Short mmCIF file of C-alpha atoms in Angstrom, two decimals:
data_model
loop_
_atom_site.label_atom_id
_atom_site.label_comp_id
_atom_site.label_asym_id
_atom_site.label_seq_id
_atom_site.Cartn_x
_atom_site.Cartn_y
_atom_site.Cartn_z
CA MET A 1 0.00 0.00 0.00
CA THR A 2 2.82 2.38 0.88
CA SER A 3 4.40 1.83 -2.54
CA ASN A 4 1.12 2.59 -4.34
CA LEU A 5 0.68 5.78 -2.33
CA HIS A 6 4.21 6.85 -3.19
CA HIS A 7 3.67 6.32 -6.94
CA ARG A 8 0.34 8.12 -6.86
CA ARG A 9 1.80 11.16 -5.07
CA HIS A 10 4.72 11.20 -7.54
CA PHE A 11 2.33 11.08 -10.50
CA LEU A 12 0.15 13.84 -9.10
CA ALA A 13 3.13 16.02 -8.32
CA GLN A 14 4.51 15.60 -11.84
CA SER A 15 1.12 16.01 -13.51
CA GLY A 16 -0.16 18.83 -11.36
CA PHE A 17 -0.20 21.21 -14.32
CA GLY A 18 -3.11 19.16 -15.69
CA LEU A 19 -5.20 19.42 -12.49
CA SER A 20 -6.58 22.36 -10.63
CA SER A 21 -4.72 23.11 -7.40
CA LEU A 22 -7.92 22.47 -5.48
CA ALA A 23 -8.32 18.99 -6.93
CA LEU A 24 -4.69 18.19 -6.30
CA THR A 25 -4.96 19.29 -2.68
CA TYR A 26 -8.10 17.18 -2.23
CA LEU A 27 -6.52 14.01 -3.66
CA LEU A 28 -3.38 14.42 -1.56
CA ALA A 29 -5.52 14.90 1.54
CA GLU A 30 -7.43 11.70 0.73
CA ASP A 31 -4.11 9.86 0.41
CA ALA A 32 -3.09 11.14 3.81
CA LYS A 33 -6.29 9.81 5.33
CA ALA A 34 -5.72 6.42 3.78
CA ALA A 35 -2.15 6.16 5.03
CA PRO A 36 -1.74 4.01 8.14
CA ILE A 37 -1.35 5.93 11.39
CA LYS A 38 1.85 5.10 13.19
CA PRO A 39 1.23 4.41 16.88
CA ASN A 40 3.34 6.17 19.47
CA LEU A 41 5.42 3.30 20.79
CA GLU A 42 7.22 5.35 23.41
CA ARG A 43 5.57 6.07 26.75
CA PRO A 44 5.49 9.80 27.56
CA THR A 45 7.66 11.06 30.38
CA PHE A 46 6.93 14.05 32.60
CA ASP A 47 9.08 16.46 34.56
CA THR A 48 9.15 20.02 35.87
CA LEU A 49 12.00 21.27 33.71
CA PRO A 50 11.37 24.70 32.11
CA LYS A 51 9.22 24.43 28.98
CA GLN A 52 8.99 26.58 25.85
CA CYS A 53 5.92 28.84 25.72
CA HIS A 54 3.57 28.86 22.72
CA LYS A 55 3.77 32.67 22.56
CA GLU A 56 5.81 35.42 24.15
CA PRO A 57 4.84 35.42 27.86
CA GLN A 58 4.07 38.52 29.88
CA ALA A 59 3.84 36.70 33.21
CA THR A 60 6.28 34.07 34.43
CA ALA A 61 4.92 33.47 37.96
CA MET A 62 1.66 33.85 39.85
CA ILE A 63 0.56 34.45 43.43
CA SER A 64 -3.12 33.75 44.08
CA LEU A 65 -4.60 35.22 47.27
CA PHE A 66 -7.73 33.09 47.56
CA MET A 67 -10.38 34.52 49.90
CA GLN A 68 -12.48 31.43 50.48
CA GLY A 69 -16.09 32.07 51.43
CA GLY A 70 -17.05 34.99 49.22
CA PRO A 71 -16.06 38.61 50.01
CA SER A 72 -18.94 41.05 49.60
CA HIS A 73 -18.31 43.07 46.44
CA ILE A 74 -21.15 45.43 47.38
CA ASP A 75 -19.36 46.40 50.58
CA LEU A 76 -15.78 46.41 49.30
CA PHE A 77 -15.40 47.08 45.58
CA GLU A 78 -18.49 48.43 43.88
CA PRO A 79 -20.51 51.36 45.27
CA LYS A 80 -24.24 51.23 44.58
CA PRO A 81 -26.01 54.62 45.01
CA GLU A 82 -29.35 53.08 44.01
CA LEU A 83 -28.99 50.49 46.76
CA ASP A 84 -28.35 53.33 49.21
CA LYS A 85 -31.56 55.03 48.08
CA ARG A 86 -33.65 51.86 48.40
CA HIS A 87 -32.22 50.67 51.71
CA GLN A 88 -34.75 48.50 53.61
CA GLN A 89 -37.16 48.44 50.64
CA ASN A 90 -38.21 45.09 49.16
CA PHE A 91 -36.39 43.76 46.13
CA SER A 92 -38.89 43.09 43.37
CA GLY A 93 -36.86 40.79 41.13
CA GLN A 94 -35.97 37.11 41.34
CA ILE A 95 -33.07 36.04 43.53
CA GLN A 96 -31.50 32.61 43.93
CA TYR A 97 -30.91 32.05 47.63
CA ASP A 98 -28.57 29.47 49.08
CA ASN A 99 -30.31 29.49 52.47
CA ALA A 100 -34.00 30.07 51.80
CA ALA A 101 -34.93 29.58 55.47
CA GLU A 102 -33.15 32.81 56.43
CA ALA A 103 -33.90 34.63 53.18
CA SER A 104 -35.29 38.13 53.01
CA ALA A 105 -36.32 40.40 50.14
CA LYS A 106 -35.32 43.50 52.09
CA LEU A 107 -32.47 45.45 50.48
CA PHE A 108 -29.44 46.29 52.61
CA ALA A 109 -27.18 49.20 51.66
CA SER A 110 -23.52 49.01 52.53
CA PRO A 111 -22.79 50.45 55.99
CA TRP A 112 -19.38 51.61 54.77
CA LYS A 113 -18.44 54.68 52.77
CA PHE A 114 -16.82 54.58 49.34
CA SER A 115 -14.41 57.18 47.98
CA LYS A 116 -12.18 57.66 44.95
CA HIS A 117 -8.47 56.86 45.14
CA GLY A 118 -5.33 57.20 43.07
CA GLU A 119 -4.89 58.91 39.74
CA CYS A 120 -7.40 56.45 38.27
CA GLY A 121 -10.14 57.55 40.67
CA THR A 122 -11.40 54.02 41.33
CA GLU A 123 -13.87 53.93 44.20
CA LEU A 124 -13.14 51.56 47.08
CA SER A 125 -14.65 50.94 50.49
CA GLU A 126 -13.21 52.51 53.61
CA LEU A 127 -12.52 48.94 54.77
CA LEU A 128 -9.60 48.75 52.30
CA PRO A 129 -7.35 51.72 53.13
CA LYS A 130 -4.11 49.97 52.17
CA LEU A 131 -5.43 48.65 48.87
CA ALA A 132 -6.47 52.22 48.12
CA GLU A 133 -2.78 53.20 48.26
CA VAL A 134 -1.92 50.81 45.38
CA VAL A 135 -5.14 51.15 43.38
CA ASP A 136 -3.23 52.56 40.40
CA ASP A 137 -1.42 49.20 40.17
CA ILE A 138 -4.46 46.93 40.20
CA CYS A 139 -7.15 45.95 37.70
CA LEU A 140 -10.45 45.60 39.53
CA ILE A 141 -12.86 43.29 37.70
CA ARG A 142 -16.42 44.00 38.87
CA SER A 143 -18.21 41.58 36.55
CA MET A 144 -17.04 38.08 37.49
CA HIS A 145 -19.54 35.31 36.92
CA THR A 146 -19.73 31.57 37.56
CA ALA A 147 -23.51 31.18 38.15
CA VAL A 148 -23.12 28.13 40.43
CA ASN A 149 -24.30 29.07 43.89
CA ASN A 150 -22.49 26.55 46.10
CA HIS A 151 -19.02 27.15 47.51
CA GLY A 152 -17.46 23.92 46.24
CA GLN A 153 -18.79 24.15 42.72
CA SER A 154 -17.82 27.79 42.29
CA ILE A 155 -14.36 27.14 43.75
CA ASN A 156 -13.96 24.36 41.20
CA ALA A 157 -15.12 26.61 38.37
CA LEU A 158 -12.51 29.25 39.24
CA ASN A 159 -9.76 26.87 40.24
CA ASN A 160 -10.01 23.97 37.80
CA GLY A 161 -12.29 25.13 34.99
CA ARG A 162 -15.44 23.11 35.67
CA ILE A 163 -17.79 22.66 38.62
CA GLN A 164 -16.86 18.98 39.03
CA ASN A 165 -14.33 17.63 41.52
CA GLY A 166 -11.24 15.71 40.50
CA ARG A 167 -9.91 18.02 37.80
CA PRO A 168 -6.40 19.56 37.78
CA SER A 169 -6.07 22.90 39.53
CA LEU A 170 -4.60 26.08 38.03
CA GLY A 171 -1.24 25.56 39.69
CA SER A 172 -1.05 22.04 38.30
CA TRP A 173 -1.80 23.24 34.77
CA LEU A 174 0.81 25.98 34.92
CA THR A 175 3.54 23.72 36.24
CA TYR A 176 2.61 21.01 33.72
CA GLY A 177 2.77 23.51 30.88
CA LEU A 178 5.77 25.57 31.96
CA GLY A 179 7.79 23.69 34.56
CA THR A 180 9.84 25.63 37.09
CA GLU A 181 13.04 27.66 37.16
CA ASN A 182 14.27 26.29 40.52
CA ARG A 183 15.10 22.60 40.83
CA ASN A 184 15.52 22.91 44.61
CA LEU A 185 12.00 24.11 45.40
CA PRO A 186 8.54 22.84 44.44
CA ALA A 187 7.00 24.40 41.34
CA PHE A 188 3.56 24.75 42.97
CA VAL A 189 3.28 25.80 46.61
CA ILE A 190 0.26 26.17 48.92
CA LEU A 191 0.37 28.32 52.07
CA THR A 192 -2.52 27.25 54.31
CA ASP A 193 -4.28 29.10 57.12
CA PRO A 194 -3.78 28.10 60.78
CA LYS A 195 -7.57 28.26 61.25
CA GLY A 196 -8.09 25.34 58.90
CA LEU A 197 -8.24 24.27 55.28
CA PRO A 198 -10.70 25.92 52.88
CA VAL A 199 -13.83 24.22 51.60
CA LEU A 200 -12.85 21.13 49.53
CA GLY A 201 -9.57 20.87 51.43
CA VAL A 202 -6.74 19.32 49.44
CA GLU A 203 -8.92 19.27 46.30
CA ASN A 204 -7.97 22.95 45.91
CA TRP A 205 -4.42 21.98 44.90
CA ASN A 206 -5.17 18.61 43.36
CA ASN A 207 -3.36 17.42 40.22
CA GLY A 208 -6.53 15.64 39.06
CA TRP A 209 -5.74 13.39 36.10
CA LEU A 210 -2.42 15.07 35.42
CA PRO A 211 0.56 13.10 36.73
CA SER A 212 0.90 13.51 40.50
CA LEU A 213 4.21 15.28 39.90
CA TYR A 214 2.12 18.43 39.37
CA GLN A 215 0.17 18.52 42.63
CA GLY A 216 0.70 21.36 45.09
CA THR A 217 3.17 21.16 47.96
CA VAL A 218 1.74 22.41 51.27
CA ILE A 219 3.75 24.74 53.49
CA ARG A 220 2.28 24.51 56.97
CA PRO A 221 1.12 27.68 58.79
CA LYS A 222 3.40 26.99 61.76
CA GLU A 223 6.77 25.44 62.46
CA PRO A 224 7.90 23.03 61.27
CA ARG A 225 6.65 24.48 57.98
CA ILE A 226 7.61 21.29 56.14
CA LEU A 227 7.39 18.03 58.06
CA ASN A 228 10.28 15.57 58.10
CA LEU A 229 12.55 17.85 56.08
CA ASP A 230 15.62 17.18 58.23
CA PRO A 231 17.02 13.72 59.01
CA PRO A 232 17.96 12.77 62.60
CA PRO A 233 21.39 14.18 63.59
CA LYS A 234 23.15 10.82 63.33
CA PHE A 235 22.12 10.52 59.66
CA GLN A 236 23.14 14.00 58.53
CA GLY A 237 26.07 14.89 56.31
CA ALA A 238 28.02 12.21 54.44
CA VAL A 239 25.91 9.39 55.86
CA GLN A 240 22.76 10.86 54.38
CA GLN A 241 24.44 11.53 51.04
CA ARG A 242 25.57 7.89 50.72
CA PHE A 243 22.11 6.68 51.67
CA LEU A 244 20.38 9.00 49.18
CA GLY A 245 22.76 7.95 46.41
CA TYR A 246 22.01 4.28 47.06
CA LEU A 247 18.26 4.99 47.28
CA GLN A 248 18.35 6.85 43.96
CA GLN A 249 20.08 3.90 42.32
CA LEU A 250 17.42 1.48 43.60
CA ASN A 251 14.60 3.80 42.59
CA GLN A 252 15.88 4.24 39.06
CA GLU A 253 16.33 0.50 38.63
CA HIS A 254 12.79 -0.04 39.86
CA LEU A 255 11.42 2.67 37.56
CA SER A 256 13.19 1.17 34.54
CA GLN A 257 11.32 -2.07 35.24
CA HIS A 258 8.01 -0.20 35.34
CA PRO A 259 8.13 2.37 32.52
CA GLY A 260 5.21 4.76 32.24
CA GLU A 261 4.22 4.47 35.91
CA HIS A 262 3.69 8.20 36.50
CA ASP A 263 2.83 7.93 40.21
CA LEU A 264 6.00 5.95 40.83
CA ALA A 265 8.08 8.49 38.89
CA ALA A 266 6.44 11.34 40.79
CA ARG A 267 7.18 9.73 44.16
CA ILE A 268 10.81 9.21 43.25
CA SER A 269 11.00 12.82 42.05
CA SER A 270 9.46 14.05 45.31
CA TYR A 271 12.06 12.14 47.35
CA GLU A 272 14.86 13.69 45.34
CA LEU A 273 13.31 17.16 45.63
CA ALA A 274 12.92 16.77 49.39
CA ALA A 275 16.64 16.18 49.73
CA ARG A 276 17.45 19.27 47.67
CA MET A 277 14.93 21.33 49.67
CA GLN A 278 16.73 20.88 52.99
CA THR A 279 18.72 24.03 52.44
CA ALA A 280 16.72 25.89 49.78
CA ALA A 281 13.35 25.73 51.55
CA LYS A 282 14.74 26.90 54.86
CA ASP A 283 16.33 29.86 53.15
CA ALA A 284 13.18 30.77 51.21
CA LEU A 285 10.94 30.63 54.28
CA ASP A 286 13.32 32.46 56.63
CA ILE A 287 11.74 35.92 56.84
CA SER A 288 14.20 36.98 59.55
CA GLN A 289 16.50 37.88 56.65
CA GLU A 290 14.11 40.68 55.68
CA THR A 291 14.65 44.24 56.86
CA ALA A 292 12.56 45.70 59.66
CA GLU A 293 11.01 48.09 57.13
CA THR A 294 9.87 45.21 54.90
CA GLN A 295 8.43 43.30 57.83
CA GLN A 296 6.51 46.37 58.94
CA LEU A 297 5.27 46.91 55.38
CA TYR A 298 3.57 43.50 55.52
CA GLY A 299 2.14 44.22 58.97
CA LEU A 300 4.25 41.76 60.91
CA ASP A 301 4.21 44.18 63.83
CA ASN A 302 0.39 44.12 63.85
CA PRO A 303 -1.09 41.10 65.67
CA LYS A 304 -4.24 41.32 63.55
CA CYS A 305 -2.49 40.68 60.24
CA ALA A 306 0.97 39.37 61.21
CA GLU A 307 0.22 35.74 60.36
CA TYR A 308 -1.28 36.50 56.96
CA GLY A 309 1.49 39.03 56.31
CA THR A 310 4.08 36.36 57.02
CA ARG A 311 2.59 34.12 54.36
CA CYS A 312 2.46 36.93 51.81
CA LEU A 313 6.11 37.71 52.47
CA MET A 314 7.01 34.04 52.12
CA ALA A 315 5.16 34.00 48.80
CA ARG A 316 7.31 36.84 47.50
CA ARG A 317 10.47 35.04 48.64
CA LEU A 318 9.37 31.84 46.88
CA ILE A 319 8.50 33.61 43.64
CA GLU A 320 11.79 35.47 43.46
CA ARG A 321 13.55 32.10 43.80
CA GLY A 322 11.82 30.67 40.75
CA VAL A 323 8.68 29.00 42.12
CA ARG A 324 6.01 29.13 39.41
CA PHE A 325 2.72 29.29 41.35
CA VAL A 326 1.95 30.13 44.99
CA GLN A 327 -1.56 30.11 46.40
CA ILE A 328 -2.40 31.55 49.83
CA HIS A 329 -5.69 30.42 51.32
CA THR A 330 -7.76 31.98 54.05
CA GLY A 331 -9.39 29.52 56.44
CA ASN A 332 -12.64 27.65 56.04
CA GLN A 333 -15.55 30.02 55.29
CA GLN A 334 -13.93 33.07 56.90
CA TRP A 335 -15.50 35.34 54.26
CA ASP A 336 -18.88 33.56 54.29
CA HIS A 337 -20.86 36.23 56.12
CA HIS A 338 -24.37 34.83 56.21
CA GLY A 339 -24.68 36.64 59.52
CA GLY A 340 -22.71 39.19 61.50
CA ILE A 341 -21.33 40.93 58.43
CA VAL A 342 -21.12 44.31 60.19
CA THR A 343 -18.35 42.98 62.43
CA GLY A 344 -17.13 39.98 60.44
CA LEU A 345 -16.26 41.77 57.23
CA PRO A 346 -14.12 44.49 58.87
CA ASN A 347 -12.29 41.80 60.81
CA MET A 348 -11.31 39.90 57.66
CA CYS A 349 -10.25 43.12 55.94
CA GLN A 350 -7.96 43.90 58.86
CA VAL A 351 -6.37 40.48 58.41
CA THR A 352 -5.74 40.71 54.66
CA ASP A 353 -5.78 44.34 53.45
CA GLN A 354 -2.32 45.48 54.52
CA PRO A 355 -0.42 42.29 53.56
CA SER A 356 -2.15 42.06 50.16
CA ALA A 357 -1.32 45.67 49.29
CA ALA A 358 2.20 45.22 50.66
CA LEU A 359 2.76 42.31 48.31
CA VAL A 360 1.96 44.51 45.31
CA THR A 361 4.20 47.31 46.62
CA ASP A 362 7.09 44.97 47.41
CA LEU A 363 6.97 43.14 44.09
CA LYS A 364 6.88 46.46 42.23
CA ARG A 365 9.87 48.00 44.00
CA ARG A 366 11.90 44.83 43.42
CA GLY A 367 11.12 44.80 39.70
CA LEU A 368 9.06 41.60 40.00
CA LEU A 369 5.54 42.92 39.44
CA ASP A 370 5.93 43.17 35.67
CA THR A 371 6.30 39.40 35.41
CA THR A 372 4.37 38.24 38.49
CA LEU A 373 0.59 38.04 38.23
CA VAL A 374 -1.14 38.67 41.57
CA HIS A 375 -4.75 37.56 42.03
CA TRP A 376 -7.07 38.50 44.94
CA GLY A 377 -10.58 37.09 45.18
CA GLY A 378 -12.95 34.41 46.36
CA GLU A 379 -15.40 32.07 44.71
CA MET A 380 -18.40 34.41 44.92
CA GLY A 381 -19.80 37.71 46.17
CA ARG A 382 -22.89 38.45 48.28
CA LEU A 383 -26.51 39.38 47.60
CA PRO A 384 -27.89 42.92 48.04
CA VAL A 385 -30.66 41.71 50.37
CA ILE A 386 -30.63 40.88 54.06
CA GLN A 387 -30.10 37.36 55.28
CA ASN A 388 -30.82 36.67 58.95
CA GLU A 389 -32.53 39.87 60.11
CA LYS A 390 -31.59 39.23 63.75
CA ASN A 391 -27.87 39.13 62.89
CA ILE A 392 -27.60 40.76 59.47
CA GLY A 393 -25.63 39.02 56.77
CA ARG A 394 -25.67 38.43 53.03
CA ASP A 395 -26.26 35.19 51.13
CA HIS A 396 -24.19 33.81 48.23
CA ASN A 397 -24.03 35.55 44.87
CA THR A 398 -22.20 34.05 41.88
CA GLN A 399 -24.21 36.00 39.29
CA GLY A 400 -21.87 38.97 39.69
CA PHE A 401 -18.89 39.65 41.97
CA SER A 402 -15.45 41.26 42.08
CA MET A 403 -11.81 40.29 42.14
CA TRP A 404 -8.59 42.13 41.37
CA LEU A 405 -5.41 41.38 39.45
CA ALA A 406 -2.05 43.15 39.44
CA GLY A 407 1.15 42.84 37.43
CA GLY A 408 2.01 40.15 34.91
CA GLY A 409 0.89 42.14 31.87
CA VAL A 410 -2.40 43.42 33.33
CA LYS A 411 -3.29 47.12 33.21
CA GLY A 412 -3.18 49.01 36.49
CA GLY A 413 -5.62 51.70 37.56
CA LEU A 414 -8.54 50.08 35.80
CA ALA A 415 -12.05 49.22 36.98
CA TYR A 416 -13.57 46.81 34.48
CA GLY A 417 -17.18 45.75 34.06
CA ALA A 418 -20.12 46.21 36.41
CA THR A 419 -23.09 44.55 38.06
CA ASP A 420 -26.59 46.02 37.87
CA GLU A 421 -27.69 49.05 39.92
CA LEU A 422 -28.23 46.90 43.02
CA GLY A 423 -25.13 44.68 42.67
CA HIS A 424 -27.05 41.50 41.91
CA LYS A 425 -26.00 40.39 38.41
CA ALA A 426 -23.05 41.17 36.14
CA ILE A 427 -24.40 43.11 33.17
CA ASP A 428 -21.46 44.98 31.63
CA LYS A 429 -18.34 43.28 30.19
CA ILE A 430 -19.08 39.97 31.89
CA VAL A 431 -16.03 37.85 32.70
CA ASN A 432 -16.86 34.17 33.07
CA HIS A 433 -14.47 31.84 34.84
CA PHE A 434 -13.40 30.36 31.49
CA ASP A 435 -12.67 33.87 30.13
CA TYR A 436 -10.47 34.45 33.16
CA HIS A 437 -8.64 31.19 32.49
CA ALA A 438 -8.16 31.94 28.79
CA THR A 439 -6.72 35.34 29.73
CA LEU A 440 -4.49 33.90 32.42
CA LEU A 441 -3.01 31.26 30.11
CA HIS A 442 -2.47 33.90 27.43
CA LEU A 443 -0.49 36.04 29.88
CA PHE A 444 1.78 33.05 30.49
CA GLY A 445 2.33 32.60 26.76
CA ILE A 446 0.16 29.48 26.63
CA ASP A 447 -2.33 28.70 23.88
CA ALA A 448 -5.33 27.32 25.76
CA GLU A 449 -6.14 24.91 22.91
CA LYS A 450 -2.62 23.49 22.91
CA LEU A 451 -2.24 22.94 26.66
CA THR A 452 -3.80 19.48 26.73
CA PHE A 453 -3.33 16.10 28.34
CA GLN A 454 -4.23 12.79 26.71
CA ARG A 455 -6.60 10.91 28.99
CA PRO A 456 -8.06 7.44 28.36
CA GLY A 457 -10.78 8.11 25.84
CA ASN A 458 -10.37 11.87 25.44
CA VAL A 459 -8.11 14.88 25.64
CA GLY A 460 -8.33 17.06 28.74
CA SER A 461 -7.64 20.78 29.07
CA LEU A 462 -8.31 23.65 31.46
CA LEU A 463 -11.02 25.20 29.30
CA ASP A 464 -12.42 21.77 28.42
CA GLY A 465 -14.28 22.94 25.32
CA GLN A 466 -15.68 26.11 26.90
CA ASP A 467 -15.48 29.18 24.70
CA GLY A 468 -13.09 31.21 26.81
CA LYS A 469 -12.38 34.70 25.43
CA ILE A 470 -9.18 36.59 26.22
CA VAL A 471 -10.20 39.82 27.98
CA TRP A 472 -7.98 42.07 25.87
CA ASP A 473 -9.25 45.30 27.44
CA ILE A 474 -7.52 44.56 30.76
CA LEU A 475 -4.14 43.73 29.19
CA LYS A 476 -1.24 46.08 28.58
CA ARG A 477 -0.47 44.51 25.22
CA GLY A 478 -3.08 43.80 22.58
CA PRO A 479 -3.01 41.02 19.96
CA ALA A 480 -1.19 43.11 17.35
CA THR A 481 1.89 43.58 19.57
CA LEU A 482 2.50 39.96 20.48
CA LEU A 483 5.24 37.80 19.04
CA ASN A 484 3.99 34.33 18.21
CA LEU A 485 6.71 31.79 18.89
CA SER A 486 4.74 28.71 17.89
#
């Protein structure tokens, strides 16, 4: 058959002057379909070595400040004069409640004042005084949308692309697609809260069906930050080196007998990384090396925000050492103010406002903000009506909410999109979770359609067939200025 195909192609090529180019193209394409497909006989291998981007990247690292529970956009990021006017009146439209038993149709205006800040004049709540100082460096998106009202499903939508569990997280996709610049530190790091894990727990940094090499590495919120990093004193030094060399030899022999076993390869890789981390991780997490001024910038002298500030400072130290993706989580449901929002929301802002703004300031003055994308946001916002009239709160709202980005190729001093006059639904320049993901991958020089993984029976990706649009209006560089390296 191969010989016949060869002669036919040769004849067509020589006789092409007697055929239209369209007919020739068609016949050659039919030949290609008929040709046998050669199977890939080699098993794929995976690592975290640096990878070539599809396009010129604008961001090379990311820090995600994930506010689990749902910060109220109406009280923090988007003033609503009409809501102020209609305070305590009944809302006449349809609202999807999460907790119908405590639901109310009575509108509740924000108790906090908004004012304009920076050269851009973006309005922010008085609860965010430190963010107001860096507002010219952030892009505030006021039109986020997932439309799935439960915490877990909306977290999944924003963190792994779909509402289902078991899919790879953002950090896993980025490290799979790009690798890492530092062989002595994990590519994907999670900094957890001492008050507990967020909703879904370890699913937030799961590798899903990507090889387990790409799962997140947890840095604990108290010492020892990494368990079992140091060997007992009697095994340190040359003794440990001989043992690790022998262990590596055994592991590689075992792996050669079981090619394609990705979990086995990942475990061996994690053992080798752990040995290299003994010095590098301690150095990266040692904030005592920072100046007193830097520590004060992050609020380490303020008991209210010192713990969160410590994690933000650690994130900066990890990123500047080549870690690809760091995610900092607040504790379980700390922003989920179904009740007691008048005291609960200011408390959470006191925990996170200064360290979050300090991170932007510190990255900028060190020349890292241009290539480091900073994300701040939760999985949802809150409704404009009262929940729990005896202890006022707000119920879930995923129809429209806010988050902000800074650095990594994103425009600063920009407020983008809007919800309706009461803050219920996104109506202007809506940004769906899959639009956010398409934009994020673009900033990292990744073509969303090319970042795929072959699963049994289908090909998986972050967008997973969703029509994600790059949000060009929030980017410093438009499509005409980009260099395509593919």
